[in-house]
Short mmCIF file of C-alpha atoms in Angstrom, two decimals:
data_model
loop_
_atom_site.label_atom_id
_atom_site.label_comp_id
_atom_site.label_asym_id
_atom_site.label_seq_id
_atom_site.Cartn_x
_atom_site.Cartn_y
_atom_site.Cartn_z
CA UNK W 579 0.00 0.00 0.00
CA UNK W 580 0.89 3.64 -0.09
CA UNK W 581 0.74 6.29 2.59
CA UNK W 582 1.58 9.98 2.43
CA UNK W 583 1.83 12.51 5.23
CA UNK W 584 2.10 16.26 4.94
CA UNK W 585 1.23 19.11 7.30
CA UNK W 586 -2.30 20.43 7.07
CA UNK W 587 -1.62 24.14 6.99
CA UNK W 588 1.20 26.68 6.93
CA UNK W 589 1.23 30.46 7.03
CA UNK W 590 3.97 32.68 5.64
CA UNK W 591 4.56 36.29 4.73
CA UNK W 592 4.74 37.69 1.23
CA UNK W 593 8.36 37.64 -0.01
CA UNK W 594 9.40 34.92 2.44
CA UNK W 595 10.30 31.26 1.91
CA UNK W 596 8.18 28.29 2.91
CA UNK W 597 9.15 24.61 2.96
CA UNK W 598 6.41 21.98 2.71
CA UNK W 599 7.44 18.53 3.86
CA UNK W 600 6.09 15.21 2.68
CA UNK W 601 6.87 11.74 3.95
CA UNK W 602 5.73 8.67 2.10
CA UNK W 603 5.65 4.89 2.30
CA UNK W 604 5.23 3.01 -0.93
CA UNK W 605 5.83 -0.48 -2.22
CA UNK W 606 7.88 0.10 -5.35
CA UNK W 607 9.04 3.71 -5.71
CA UNK W 608 8.28 5.31 -9.06
CA UNK W 609 8.93 8.96 -8.34
CA UNK W 610 7.07 11.70 -6.50
CA UNK W 611 4.95 14.54 -7.83
CA UNK W 612 4.01 17.91 -6.41
CA UNK W 613 0.81 19.61 -7.53
CA UNK W 614 -0.69 23.00 -6.70
CA UNK W 615 -4.43 23.29 -6.18
CA UNK W 616 -6.25 26.58 -5.74
CA UNK W 617 -9.57 26.33 -3.95
CA UNK W 618 -12.26 24.90 -6.22
CA UNK W 619 -9.83 24.31 -9.07
CA UNK W 620 -7.92 21.43 -10.61
CA UNK W 621 -4.51 20.25 -9.38
CA UNK W 622 -1.78 21.60 -11.63
CA UNK W 623 1.57 19.88 -12.04
CA UNK W 624 4.56 21.54 -10.39
CA UNK W 625 7.41 19.03 -10.24
CA UNK W 626 8.53 15.43 -10.45
CA UNK W 627 11.45 13.86 -8.60
CA UNK W 628 12.73 10.33 -9.06
CA UNK W 629 16.42 10.76 -8.13
CA UNK W 630 17.78 12.08 -4.85
CA UNK W 631 18.55 15.75 -4.69
CA UNK W 632 17.14 19.14 -5.44
CA UNK W 633 15.32 20.12 -8.65
CA UNK W 634 14.97 23.86 -9.14
CA UNK W 635 12.32 25.43 -11.33
CA UNK W 636 12.14 29.17 -10.93
CA UNK W 637 10.75 30.15 -7.53
CA UNK W 638 9.80 26.54 -6.77
CA UNK W 639 12.24 23.75 -5.92
CA UNK W 640 11.61 20.17 -4.92
CA UNK W 641 13.87 17.83 -3.00
CA UNK W 642 13.83 14.07 -2.65
CA UNK W 643 15.55 11.58 -0.35
CA UNK W 644 14.54 8.06 -1.30
CA UNK W 645 16.33 6.45 1.64
CA UNK W 646 14.34 8.59 4.08
CA UNK W 647 11.05 8.46 2.20
CA UNK W 648 11.01 12.23 2.30
CA UNK W 649 10.45 15.13 -0.04
CA UNK W 650 9.93 18.83 0.34
CA UNK W 651 8.67 21.63 -1.85
CA UNK W 652 10.37 24.98 -1.38
CA UNK W 653 8.54 28.13 -2.38
CA UNK W 654 10.73 31.24 -2.54
CA UNK W 655 9.81 34.93 -2.85
CA UNK W 656 6.25 34.13 -1.89
CA UNK W 657 3.48 35.98 -3.69
CA UNK W 658 -0.15 36.33 -2.68
CA UNK W 659 -1.15 34.15 -5.63
CA UNK W 660 0.84 31.27 -4.08
CA UNK W 661 -1.91 30.87 -1.49
CA UNK W 662 -3.17 27.40 -2.38
CA UNK W 663 -2.99 23.77 -1.34
CA UNK W 664 0.14 21.85 -2.29
CA UNK W 665 -0.36 18.15 -2.89
CA UNK W 666 2.31 15.49 -2.65
CA UNK W 667 1.52 12.41 -4.77
CA UNK W 668 3.19 9.10 -5.56
CA UNK W 669 2.37 6.78 -8.44
CA UNK W 670 2.14 3.04 -8.06
CA UNK W 671 5.01 0.93 -9.38
CA UNK W 672 2.90 0.34 -12.49
CA UNK W 673 2.47 4.10 -12.75
CA UNK W 674 -1.22 4.07 -13.53
CA UNK W 675 -2.58 5.51 -10.32
CA UNK W 676 -1.62 8.50 -8.18
CA UNK W 677 -2.04 8.40 -4.41
CA UNK W 678 -2.33 11.91 -3.01
CA UNK W 679 -1.55 13.25 0.41
CA UNK W 680 -4.14 15.38 2.12
CA UNK W 681 -2.47 18.55 0.89
CA UNK W 682 -0.85 21.43 2.73
CA UNK W 683 -2.81 24.65 2.65
CA UNK W 684 -0.42 27.61 2.42
CA UNK W 685 -1.73 31.02 3.35
CA UNK W 686 0.41 33.94 2.25
CA UNK W 687 -0.14 37.10 4.25
CA UNK W 688 0.89 40.61 3.22
CA UNK H 251 -1.07 24.85 -24.22
CA UNK H 252 -3.34 21.81 -24.70
CA UNK H 253 -5.63 21.03 -21.80
CA UNK H 254 -8.11 18.50 -20.50
CA UNK H 255 -11.69 19.79 -20.77
CA UNK H 256 -14.64 18.59 -18.72
CA UNK H 257 -18.36 19.14 -19.03
CA UNK H 258 -20.54 20.10 -17.33
CA UNK H 259 -18.78 22.25 -14.75
CA UNK H 260 -21.64 21.66 -12.30
CA UNK H 261 -24.27 18.92 -12.27
CA UNK H 262 -27.19 18.72 -9.87
CA UNK H 263 -29.02 15.39 -9.84
CA UNK H 264 -31.68 13.67 -7.77
CA UNK H 265 -30.57 10.65 -5.77
CA UNK H 266 -31.09 7.44 -7.73
CA UNK H 267 -30.69 9.11 -11.11
CA UNK H 268 -27.99 8.28 -13.62
CA UNK H 269 -25.34 10.85 -14.41
CA UNK H 270 -22.69 11.00 -17.14
CA UNK H 271 -19.62 13.17 -16.74
CA UNK H 272 -17.71 13.99 -19.88
CA UNK H 273 -14.06 14.64 -20.55
CA UNK H 274 -11.90 15.39 -23.57
CA UNK H 275 -8.31 14.39 -22.74
CA UNK H 276 -5.27 15.99 -24.34
CA UNK H 277 -5.16 14.71 -27.90
CA UNK H 278 -1.83 12.83 -27.95
CA UNK H 279 -2.32 11.30 -24.51
CA UNK H 280 -2.91 7.58 -24.22
CA UNK H 281 -3.75 7.13 -20.53
CA UNK H 282 -6.92 8.45 -18.92
CA UNK H 283 -8.04 8.68 -15.33
CA UNK H 284 -10.91 9.71 -13.10
CA UNK H 285 -10.41 11.02 -9.58
CA UNK H 286 -12.82 12.50 -7.11
CA UNK H 287 -12.46 14.95 -4.24
CA UNK H 288 -15.11 15.22 -1.59
CA UNK H 289 -15.23 18.73 -0.17
CA UNK H 290 -12.37 19.28 2.28
CA UNK H 291 -10.84 15.85 1.66
CA UNK H 292 -7.98 14.46 -0.39
CA UNK H 293 -8.03 13.66 -4.08
CA UNK H 294 -8.92 9.97 -4.49
CA UNK H 295 -8.21 7.70 -7.45
CA UNK H 296 -11.19 6.04 -9.09
CA UNK H 297 -10.04 4.39 -12.30
CA UNK H 298 -7.39 4.37 -15.01
CA UNK H 299 -8.03 3.49 -18.64
CA UNK H 300 -5.70 2.53 -21.46
CA UNK H 301 -6.15 0.92 -24.84
CA UNK H 302 -9.92 0.83 -24.43
CA UNK H 303 -9.97 -1.02 -21.17
CA UNK H 304 -9.72 -0.39 -17.45
CA UNK H 305 -6.15 -0.90 -16.23
CA UNK H 306 -6.82 -0.31 -12.54
CA UNK H 307 -9.73 0.67 -10.34
CA UNK H 308 -10.16 1.52 -6.69
CA UNK H 309 -12.60 0.13 -4.13
CA UNK H 310 -14.75 3.22 -4.67
CA UNK H 311 -15.28 2.25 -8.31
CA UNK H 312 -18.00 -0.35 -7.73
CA UNK H 313 -20.67 -1.72 -10.06
CA UNK H 314 -22.47 1.62 -10.08
CA UNK H 315 -19.58 3.20 -11.96
CA UNK H 316 -18.49 2.68 -15.54
CA UNK H 317 -16.17 4.38 -17.99
CA UNK H 318 -16.22 4.53 -21.73
CA UNK H 319 -14.35 6.04 -24.63
CA UNK H 320 -17.22 6.22 -27.13
CA UNK H 321 -15.17 7.88 -29.87
CA UNK H 322 -11.63 9.10 -30.51
CA UNK H 323 -11.87 12.12 -28.27
CA UNK H 324 -14.35 11.69 -25.40
CA UNK H 325 -13.88 9.80 -22.15
CA UNK H 326 -16.94 9.45 -19.92
CA UNK H 327 -17.71 8.42 -16.36
CA UNK H 328 -21.20 7.11 -15.69
CA UNK H 329 -22.77 6.65 -12.28
CA UNK H 330 -25.89 4.50 -12.68
CA UNK H 331 -27.84 5.20 -9.52
CA UNK H 332 -26.41 8.13 -7.64
CA UNK H 333 -26.22 8.28 -3.86
CA UNK H 334 -25.86 11.28 -1.59
CA UNK H 335 -22.27 10.29 -0.85
CA UNK H 336 -21.38 10.59 -4.54
CA UNK H 337 -21.49 14.36 -4.13
CA UNK H 338 -17.94 15.50 -4.91
CA UNK H 339 -15.73 17.19 -7.46
CA UNK H 340 -14.83 14.72 -10.20
CA UNK H 341 -11.58 15.29 -12.04
CA UNK H 342 -10.58 13.73 -15.32
CA UNK H 343 -6.86 13.47 -16.07
CA UNK H 344 -4.70 12.24 -18.90
CA UNK H 345 -1.02 11.48 -19.41
CA UNK H 346 1.22 10.75 -22.34
CA UNK H 347 2.75 7.75 -20.63
CA UNK H 348 2.98 6.15 -17.21
CA UNK H 349 5.37 6.69 -14.32
CA UNK H 350 7.40 9.83 -14.85
CA UNK H 351 4.89 11.56 -17.09
CA UNK H 352 2.65 13.95 -15.15
CA UNK H 353 -1.09 13.55 -15.20
CA UNK H 354 -2.82 16.69 -16.41
CA UNK H 355 -6.15 17.44 -14.78
CA UNK H 356 -9.30 19.04 -16.11
CA UNK H 357 -11.14 21.75 -14.17
CA UNK H 358 -13.54 19.18 -12.77
CA UNK H 359 -17.28 18.64 -12.58
CA UNK H 360 -18.91 19.49 -9.29
CA UNK H 361 -21.59 16.83 -8.75
CA UNK H 362 -24.31 17.61 -6.23
CA UNK H 363 -26.76 14.85 -5.34
CA UNK H 364 -30.03 15.94 -3.75
#
């Protein structure tokens, strides 16, 4: 089976940095995805990690440690529009199903 | 940028009625999925579909649910006899391949069962 844990909510100030942690247990690792979901909208793809280390993509970076079953999403230079839920998700070994964590709601304050 | 489109955006149906949710996946994608998200809860997998057949389904996807690709572009989810607990946002997704290829989600259909 698969299990994903992430904090429920985080608050940060505009311009600051926030790190969203995700721990996972999965039988057969096939990478880890991060999605952003604004309230009432669809999840949108942010990043994919399959190898250990940090992947940087503009203001957003994602880190993976396979040995620790751990990932984080780093949001830099926070903007008000970054207020959203951030979902950690892992595919099955066959890759045809995503299991999502409960999401971390990030509130950016001015 | 190509996107997954879903219709309708909101569907209100009486309990016990049949409902069909429609999706047009991204045109060069081969893998299709349905997920649902009950208000305030996590996104849950329902079913995946490839090469005109179901490749995996969850426990939620019981005999009341079915999927179909009636033509070269549409992908539908049918719920035969809706229950109150089917009220949720239903997301269609598609991907080019499995594993490292991201699934791209449509804007969803909000299904409200009365």
